[in-house]
PDB file of C-alpha atoms in Angstrom:
ATOM      1  CA  MET P  23     -38.896   0.534   1.344  1.00  0.00           C
ATOM      2  CA  ASN P  24     -38.260   2.319  -1.950  1.00  0.00           C
ATOM      3  CA  LEU P  25     -34.872   3.067  -3.523  1.00  0.00           C
ATOM      4  CA  ARG P  26     -34.918   6.684  -2.403  1.00  0.00           C
ATOM      5  CA  LYS P  27     -35.005   5.655   1.262  1.00  0.00           C
ATOM      6  CA  LEU P  28     -32.365   2.963   0.815  1.00  0.00           C
ATOM      7  CA  ILE P  29     -29.612   5.034  -0.818  1.00  0.00           C
ATOM      8  CA  ALA P  30     -28.656   7.076   2.258  1.00  0.00           C
ATOM      9  CA  PRO P  31     -28.269   4.015   4.559  1.00  0.00           C
ATOM     10  CA  ILE P  32     -26.316   2.215   1.808  1.00  0.00           C
ATOM     11  CA  TYR P  33     -23.998   5.220   1.527  1.00  0.00           C
ATOM     12  CA  VAL P  34     -23.333   5.223   5.279  1.00  0.00           C
ATOM     13  CA  VAL P  35     -22.659   1.465   5.269  1.00  0.00           C
ATOM     14  CA  VAL P  36     -20.256   1.764   2.312  1.00  0.00           C
ATOM     15  CA  LEU P  37     -18.463   4.635   4.069  1.00  0.00           C
ATOM     16  CA  LEU P  38     -18.078   2.640   7.288  1.00  0.00           C
ATOM     17  CA  VAL P  39     -16.912  -0.433   5.361  1.00  0.00           C
ATOM     18  CA  HIS P  40     -14.398   1.771   3.551  1.00  0.00           C
ATOM     19  CA  CYS P  41     -13.052   3.075   6.848  1.00  0.00           C
ATOM     20  CA  PHE P  42     -12.767  -0.484   8.190  1.00  0.00           C
ATOM     21  CA  LEU P  43     -10.863  -1.528   5.069  1.00  0.00           C
ATOM     22  CA  LEU P  44      -8.484   1.397   5.525  1.00  0.00           C
ATOM     23  CA  TRP P  45      -7.986   0.503   9.189  1.00  0.00           C
ATOM     24  CA  SER P  46      -7.257  -3.138   8.330  1.00  0.00           C
ATOM     25  CA  GLU P  47      -5.026  -1.987   5.429  1.00  0.00           C
ATOM     26  CA  GLN P  48      -7.019  -3.815   2.771  1.00  0.00           C
ATOM     27  CA  LEU P  49      -6.155  -1.060   0.335  1.00  0.00           C
ATOM     28  CA  GLU P  50      -7.245  -2.681  -2.924  1.00  0.00           C
ATOM     29  CA  MET P  51     -10.746  -3.270  -1.598  1.00  0.00           C
ATOM     30  CA  ALA P  52     -10.737   0.228  -0.107  1.00  0.00           C
ATOM     31  CA  ARG P  53     -10.195   1.684  -3.585  1.00  0.00           C
ATOM     32  CA  ILE P  54     -13.483   0.112  -4.697  1.00  0.00           C
ATOM     33  CA  THR P  55     -15.507   1.411  -1.761  1.00  0.00           C
ATOM     34  CA  LYS P  56     -13.994   4.889  -2.122  1.00  0.00           C
ATOM     35  CA  ILE P  57     -15.032   5.304  -5.763  1.00  0.00           C
ATOM     36  CA  LEU P  58     -18.589   4.220  -4.866  1.00  0.00           C
ATOM     37  CA  LEU P  59     -19.180   7.059  -2.396  1.00  0.00           C
ATOM     38  CA  MET P  60     -19.830  10.093  -4.617  1.00  0.00           C
ATOM     39  CA  PRO P  61     -21.885   8.145  -7.202  1.00  0.00           C
ATOM     40  CA  LEU P  62     -24.128   7.022  -4.335  1.00  0.00           C
ATOM     41  CA  LEU P  63     -24.623  10.627  -3.234  1.00  0.00           C
ATOM     42  CA  LEU P  64     -25.321  11.675  -6.825  1.00  0.00           C
ATOM     43  CA  LEU P  65     -27.909   8.895  -7.054  1.00  0.00           C
ATOM     44  CA  TYR P  66     -29.358  10.030  -3.714  1.00  0.00           C
ATOM     45  CA  LEU P  67     -29.734  13.580  -5.058  1.00  0.00           C
ATOM     46  CA  ALA P  68     -31.072  12.446  -8.438  1.00  0.00           C
ATOM     47  CA  GLU P  69     -33.721  10.279  -6.800  1.00  0.00           C
ATOM     48  CA  ALA P  70     -34.709  12.949  -4.301  1.00  0.00           C
ATOM     49  CA  LEU P  71     -34.906  15.719  -6.909  1.00  0.00           C
ATOM     50  CA  ALA P  72     -36.591  13.564  -9.535  1.00  0.00           C
ATOM     51  CA  PRO P  73     -40.162  14.934  -9.221  1.00  0.00           C
ATOM     52  CA  SER P  74     -41.241  17.087 -12.135  1.00  0.00           C
ATOM     53  CA  THR P  75     -41.594  20.115  -9.846  1.00  0.00           C
ATOM     54  CA  ILE P  76     -37.789  20.240  -9.541  1.00  0.00           C
ATOM     55  CA  LYS P  77     -36.449  21.973 -12.615  1.00  0.00           C
ATOM     56  CA  LEU P  78     -32.839  21.815 -13.733  1.00  0.00           C
ATOM     57  CA  LYS P  79     -32.029  25.331 -12.604  1.00  0.00           C
ATOM     58  CA  LEU P  80     -28.466  26.571 -12.095  1.00  0.00           C
ATOM     59  CA  SER P  81     -28.444  25.509  -8.438  1.00  0.00           C
ATOM     60  CA  THR P  82     -29.331  21.912  -9.272  1.00  0.00           C
ATOM     61  CA  ARG P  83     -26.635  21.745 -11.947  1.00  0.00           C
ATOM     62  CA  LEU P  84     -24.038  23.207  -9.578  1.00  0.00           C
ATOM     63  CA  VAL P  85     -24.866  20.646  -6.904  1.00  0.00           C
ATOM     64  CA  GLY P  86     -24.349  17.858  -9.440  1.00  0.00           C
ATOM     65  CA  LEU P  87     -21.086  19.420 -10.656  1.00  0.00           C
ATOM     66  CA  ALA P  88     -19.791  19.741  -7.081  1.00  0.00           C
ATOM     67  CA  PHE P  89     -20.234  16.037  -6.388  1.00  0.00           C
ATOM     68  CA  LEU P  90     -18.901  15.022  -9.804  1.00  0.00           C
ATOM     69  CA  ALA P  91     -15.815  17.149  -9.176  1.00  0.00           C
ATOM     70  CA  SER P  92     -15.436  15.546  -5.740  1.00  0.00           C
ATOM     71  CA  TRP P  93     -15.612  12.124  -7.371  1.00  0.00           C
ATOM     72  CA  GLY P  94     -12.802  13.171  -9.703  1.00  0.00           C
ATOM     73  CA  GLY P  95     -10.803  14.316  -6.687  1.00  0.00           C
ATOM     74  CA  ASP P  96     -11.371  10.980  -4.961  1.00  0.00           C
ATOM     75  CA  ILE P  97     -10.072   9.124  -8.020  1.00  0.00           C
ATOM     76  CA  PHE P  98      -6.971  11.305  -8.388  1.00  0.00           C
ATOM     77  CA  LEU P  99      -6.091  10.830  -4.715  1.00  0.00           C
ATOM     78  CA  LEU P 100      -6.128   7.064  -5.104  1.00  0.00           C
ATOM     79  CA  TYR P 101      -2.681   7.500  -6.640  1.00  0.00           C
ATOM     80  CA  THR P 102       0.538   8.968  -5.292  1.00  0.00           C
ATOM     81  CA  GLY P 103       2.685  11.704  -6.788  1.00  0.00           C
ATOM     82  CA  ASN P 104       2.499  15.471  -7.075  1.00  0.00           C
ATOM     83  CA  LEU P 105       0.580  15.478 -10.368  1.00  0.00           C
ATOM     84  CA  PHE P 106      -2.180  13.294  -8.947  1.00  0.00           C
ATOM     85  CA  PHE P 107      -2.263  15.411  -5.787  1.00  0.00           C
ATOM     86  CA  ILE P 108      -2.611  18.616  -7.814  1.00  0.00           C
ATOM     87  CA  GLY P 109      -5.295  16.994  -9.985  1.00  0.00           C
ATOM     88  CA  GLY P 110      -7.241  16.015  -6.882  1.00  0.00           C
ATOM     89  CA  MET P 111      -6.812  19.450  -5.372  1.00  0.00           C
ATOM     90  CA  LEU P 112      -8.085  21.154  -8.547  1.00  0.00           C
ATOM     91  CA  CYS P 113     -11.148  18.904  -8.564  1.00  0.00           C
ATOM     92  CA  PHE P 114     -11.950  19.734  -4.965  1.00  0.00           C
ATOM     93  CA  MET P 115     -11.345  23.432  -5.603  1.00  0.00           C
ATOM     94  CA  LEU P 116     -13.972  23.232  -8.342  1.00  0.00           C
ATOM     95  CA  ALA P 117     -16.334  21.539  -5.872  1.00  0.00           C
ATOM     96  CA  HIS P 118     -15.696  24.282  -3.305  1.00  0.00           C
ATOM     97  CA  PHE P 119     -16.312  27.013  -5.884  1.00  0.00           C
ATOM     98  CA  CYS P 120     -19.669  25.359  -6.625  1.00  0.00           C
ATOM     99  CA  TYR P 121     -20.477  25.252  -2.918  1.00  0.00           C
ATOM    100  CA  ILE P 122     -19.509  28.922  -2.496  1.00  0.00           C
ATOM    101  CA  ILE P 123     -21.774  29.982  -5.369  1.00  0.00           C
ATOM    102  CA  LEU P 124     -24.604  27.847  -4.004  1.00  0.00           C
ATOM    103  CA  PHE P 125     -24.281  29.193  -0.463  1.00  0.00           C
ATOM    104  CA  ILE P 126     -24.185  32.806  -1.640  1.00  0.00           C
ATOM    105  CA  ASN P 127     -27.141  32.101  -3.918  1.00  0.00           C
ATOM    106  CA  ILE P 128     -29.106  30.788  -0.917  1.00  0.00           C
ATOM    107  CA  GLN P 129     -28.087  33.709   1.312  1.00  0.00           C
ATOM    108  CA  PRO P 130     -26.297  36.667  -0.335  1.00  0.00           C
ATOM    109  CA  PHE P 131     -23.469  38.415   1.480  1.00  0.00           C
ATOM    110  CA  LYS P 132     -24.506  41.634   3.232  1.00  0.00           C
ATOM    111  CA  ILE P 133     -22.774  43.956   5.668  1.00  0.00           C
ATOM    112  CA  SER P 134     -25.433  43.141   8.254  1.00  0.00           C
ATOM    113  CA  ASN P 135     -24.629  39.418   8.194  1.00  0.00           C
ATOM    114  CA  ALA P 136     -20.872  39.650   7.571  1.00  0.00           C
ATOM    115  CA  PHE P 137     -19.399  39.377  11.072  1.00  0.00           C
ATOM    116  CA  LEU P 138     -19.812  35.654  11.799  1.00  0.00           C
ATOM    117  CA  PRO P 139     -18.825  34.477   8.286  1.00  0.00           C
ATOM    118  CA  ILE P 140     -15.718  36.678   8.304  1.00  0.00           C
ATOM    119  CA  MET P 141     -14.722  35.448  11.763  1.00  0.00           C
ATOM    120  CA  GLY P 142     -15.289  31.840  10.696  1.00  0.00           C
ATOM    121  CA  GLY P 143     -13.123  32.352   7.627  1.00  0.00           C
ATOM    122  CA  ILE P 144     -10.378  33.945   9.735  1.00  0.00           C
ATOM    123  CA  VAL P 145     -10.408  31.015  12.178  1.00  0.00           C
ATOM    124  CA  VAL P 146      -9.957  28.550   9.297  1.00  0.00           C
ATOM    125  CA  LEU P 147      -7.178  30.677   7.800  1.00  0.00           C
ATOM    126  CA  VAL P 148      -5.347  30.822  11.133  1.00  0.00           C
ATOM    127  CA  ILE P 149      -5.603  27.040  11.566  1.00  0.00           C
ATOM    128  CA  GLY P 150      -4.516  26.596   7.949  1.00  0.00           C
ATOM    129  CA  ALA P 151      -1.558  28.935   8.428  1.00  0.00           C
ATOM    130  CA  ILE P 152      -0.383  26.930  11.454  1.00  0.00           C
ATOM    131  CA  ILE P 153      -0.601  23.679   9.488  1.00  0.00           C
ATOM    132  CA  LEU P 154       1.034  25.276   6.448  1.00  0.00           C
ATOM    133  CA  ASN P 155       3.907  26.573   8.555  1.00  0.00           C
ATOM    134  CA  HIS P 156       4.374  23.085  10.020  1.00  0.00           C
ATOM    135  CA  LEU P 157       4.378  21.465   6.570  1.00  0.00           C
ATOM    136  CA  ALA P 158       6.283  24.186   4.661  1.00  0.00           C
ATOM    137  CA  PRO P 159       9.671  22.384   4.650  1.00  0.00           C
ATOM    138  CA  LYS P 160       8.042  19.296   3.096  1.00  0.00           C
ATOM    139  CA  LEU P 161       5.745  20.978   0.543  1.00  0.00           C
ATOM    140  CA  GLY P 162       8.364  22.316  -1.868  1.00  0.00           C
ATOM    141  CA  ASP P 163       6.685  23.434  -5.120  1.00  0.00           C
ATOM    142  CA  LEU P 164       3.281  22.538  -3.663  1.00  0.00           C
ATOM    143  CA  PHE P 165       3.397  25.363  -1.111  1.00  0.00           C
ATOM    144  CA  LEU P 166       1.596  27.912  -3.322  1.00  0.00           C
ATOM    145  CA  PRO P 167      -1.141  25.518  -4.592  1.00  0.00           C
ATOM    146  CA  VAL P 168      -1.837  24.390  -1.018  1.00  0.00           C
ATOM    147  CA  LEU P 169      -2.000  28.029   0.132  1.00  0.00           C
ATOM    148  CA  VAL P 170      -4.527  28.853  -2.607  1.00  0.00           C
ATOM    149  CA  TYR P 171      -6.590  25.784  -1.695  1.00  0.00           C
ATOM    150  CA  MET P 172      -6.560  26.854   1.958  1.00  0.00           C
ATOM    151  CA  ILE P 173      -7.974  30.264   1.021  1.00  0.00           C
ATOM    152  CA  VAL P 174     -10.688  28.653  -1.124  1.00  0.00           C
ATOM    153  CA  ILE P 175     -11.850  26.247   1.585  1.00  0.00           C
ATOM    154  CA  ALA P 176     -11.819  29.047   4.175  1.00  0.00           C
ATOM    155  CA  THR P 177     -14.083  31.030   1.837  1.00  0.00           C
ATOM    156  CA  MET P 178     -16.352  28.009   1.442  1.00  0.00           C
ATOM    157  CA  PHE P 179     -16.651  27.629   5.216  1.00  0.00           C
ATOM    158  CA  ALA P 180     -17.317  31.359   5.668  1.00  0.00           C
ATOM    159  CA  SER P 181     -20.038  31.333   3.002  1.00  0.00           C
ATOM    160  CA  SER P 182     -21.730  28.344   4.677  1.00  0.00           C
ATOM    161  CA  ILE P 183     -22.082  30.430   7.847  1.00  0.00           C
ATOM    162  CA  LEU P 184     -24.012  33.060   5.851  1.00  0.00           C
ATOM    163  CA  ILE P 185     -26.919  30.631   5.629  1.00  0.00           C
ATOM    164  CA  SER P 186     -27.235  30.396   9.406  1.00  0.00           C
ATOM    165  CA  CYS P 187     -27.394  34.222   9.707  1.00  0.00           C
ATOM    166  CA  ASN P 188     -30.873  34.535   8.207  1.00  0.00           C
ATOM    167  CA  ALA P 189     -34.097  33.355   9.846  1.00  0.00           C
ATOM    168  CA  GLY P 190     -35.449  31.923   6.603  1.00  0.00           C
ATOM    169  CA  THR P 191     -32.412  29.727   5.925  1.00  0.00           C
ATOM    170  CA  LYS P 192     -31.018  29.276   9.442  1.00  0.00           C
ATOM    171  CA  GLN P 193     -32.232  25.682   9.819  1.00  0.00           C
ATOM    172  CA  PHE P 194     -30.337  24.597   6.687  1.00  0.00           C
ATOM    173  CA  GLY P 195     -27.153  26.301   7.849  1.00  0.00           C
ATOM    174  CA  ILE P 196     -27.182  24.964  11.397  1.00  0.00           C
ATOM    175  CA  ASN P 197     -28.378  21.437  10.588  1.00  0.00           C
ATOM    176  CA  TYR P 198     -26.421  20.740   7.390  1.00  0.00           C
ATOM    177  CA  PHE P 199     -24.196  23.326   5.740  1.00  0.00           C
ATOM    178  CA  VAL P 200     -22.083  24.666   8.625  1.00  0.00           C
ATOM    179  CA  PRO P 201     -21.331  21.233  10.159  1.00  0.00           C
ATOM    180  CA  GLY P 202     -20.770  19.791   6.675  1.00  0.00           C
ATOM    181  CA  ALA P 203     -18.330  22.568   5.761  1.00  0.00           C
ATOM    182  CA  ALA P 204     -16.605  22.293   9.150  1.00  0.00           C
ATOM    183  CA  LEU P 205     -16.104  18.546   8.702  1.00  0.00           C
ATOM    184  CA  PHE P 206     -14.705  19.227   5.217  1.00  0.00           C
ATOM    185  CA  VAL P 207     -12.182  21.681   6.692  1.00  0.00           C
ATOM    186  CA  LEU P 208     -11.223  19.123   9.359  1.00  0.00           C
ATOM    187  CA  SER P 209     -10.887  16.361   6.780  1.00  0.00           C
ATOM    188  CA  ASP P 210      -8.646  18.400   4.484  1.00  0.00           C
ATOM    189  CA  SER P 211      -6.523  19.606   7.412  1.00  0.00           C
ATOM    190  CA  VAL P 212      -5.886  16.046   8.607  1.00  0.00           C
ATOM    191  CA  LEU P 213      -5.349  14.896   5.008  1.00  0.00           C
ATOM    192  CA  SER P 214      -2.587  17.433   4.425  1.00  0.00           C
ATOM    193  CA  LEU P 215      -0.875  16.434   7.675  1.00  0.00           C
ATOM    194  CA  ASN P 216      -1.180  12.767   6.834  1.00  0.00           C
ATOM    195  CA  ILE P 217       0.098  13.038   3.262  1.00  0.00           C
ATOM    196  CA  PHE P 218       3.071  15.266   3.972  1.00  0.00           C
ATOM    197  CA  ALA P 219       4.034  14.442   7.555  1.00  0.00           C
ATOM    198  CA  TYR P 220       2.629  11.412   9.344  1.00  0.00           C
ATOM    199  CA  LYS P 221       1.323   8.783   6.884  1.00  0.00           C
ATOM    200  CA  ASN P 222      -0.687   7.169   9.651  1.00  0.00           C
ATOM    201  CA  VAL P 223      -3.473   4.607   9.106  1.00  0.00           C
ATOM    202  CA  PHE P 224      -5.643   6.017  11.900  1.00  0.00           C
ATOM    203  CA  LEU P 225      -5.396   9.534  10.445  1.00  0.00           C
ATOM    204  CA  GLY P 226      -6.393   8.115   7.055  1.00  0.00           C
ATOM    205  CA  VAL P 227      -9.551   6.712   8.641  1.00  0.00           C
ATOM    206  CA  ILE P 228     -10.298  10.089  10.267  1.00  0.00           C
ATOM    207  CA  VAL P 229      -9.868  11.795   6.884  1.00  0.00           C
ATOM    208  CA  MET P 230     -12.402   9.568   5.161  1.00  0.00           C
ATOM    209  CA  LEU P 231     -14.867   9.479   8.051  1.00  0.00           C
ATOM    210  CA  THR P 232     -15.014  13.276   8.302  1.00  0.00           C
ATOM    211  CA  TYR P 233     -15.012  13.710   4.517  1.00  0.00           C
ATOM    212  CA  GLY P 234     -17.748  11.135   4.010  1.00  0.00           C
ATOM    213  CA  PHE P 235     -20.093  12.678   6.559  1.00  0.00           C
ATOM    214  CA  ALA P 236     -19.227  16.202   5.352  1.00  0.00           C
ATOM    215  CA  GLN P 237     -20.395  15.347   1.857  1.00  0.00           C
ATOM    216  CA  PHE P 238     -23.440  13.521   3.186  1.00  0.00           C
ATOM    217  CA  LEU P 239     -24.518  16.546   5.242  1.00  0.00           C
ATOM    218  CA  LEU P 240     -23.995  18.876   2.282  1.00  0.00           C
ATOM    219  CA  ALA P 241     -25.951  16.586  -0.041  1.00  0.00           C
ATOM    220  CA  LYS P 242     -28.794  16.298   2.455  1.00  0.00           C
ATOM    221  CA  GLY P 243     -28.809  20.060   2.977  1.00  0.00           C
ATOM    222  CA  PHE P 244     -28.997  20.812  -0.739  1.00  0.00           C
ATOM    223  CA  LYS P 245     -31.686  18.169  -1.211  1.00  0.00           C
ATOM    224  CA  ASN P 246     -33.868  19.615   1.541  1.00  0.00           C
ATOM    225  CA  TYR P 247     -33.302  23.189   0.419  1.00  0.00           C
ATOM    226  CA  LEU P 248     -34.035  22.522  -3.252  1.00  0.00           C
ATOM    227  CA  LEU P 249     -37.179  20.586  -2.371  1.00  0.00           C
ATOM    228  CA  THR P 250     -38.287  23.582  -0.298  1.00  0.00           C
ATOM    229  CA  LYS P 251     -37.283  26.108  -2.998  1.00  0.00           C
ATOM    230  CA  PRO P 252     -37.747  24.157  -6.256  1.00  0.00           C
ATOM    231  CA  THR P 253     -37.561  27.211  -8.526  1.00  0.00           C
ATOM    232  CA  VAL P 254     -34.218  28.498  -7.200  1.00  0.00           C
TER     233      VAL P 254
END
């Protein structure tokens, strides 16, 4: 079995080990497994997109930037304090902006395909508003940054639905991008509740499990799409 086929299983094993370490509160070891996750996905993408037919077009660079930004966010969130939280949030906002551009590049927004994406975005905004209202007394100066982040991730989720609204890209949307984006929304929702309200070990495991598989689905979706459309 070559390296390309081994990276994805290794990633899943590292993610599951990380979740076990969180559950058993072995936090120092969990720091190590957490910072391995995004580099493994970057290696997975680099190996998969290595053939000479895959040129370093804008889409390929944006995919790499999205996962690098996510890695930065992971590192910031290893530490506590508002500055580290804001740093992590800015990194993930950059990742979401990359995803939005990529999704719209794959399937541009049109009036004819607007209904489902808009409804999906509204659903996320409503859920986010409920969570934000619940957390508002505890957010303080972070209320506005969290609100902006909520709008960005709702836009990311809505743009992922665009891909499932076209016959030519539907398989990528349904199999990878929509579930990946949905898991990302779930992960961030639980994360905000856990950081500002509950501080529960089980919720921490849910955050990383959903986040880890969200990123894996997105990486796999971009890999398959770029291999299908190497000149995009």
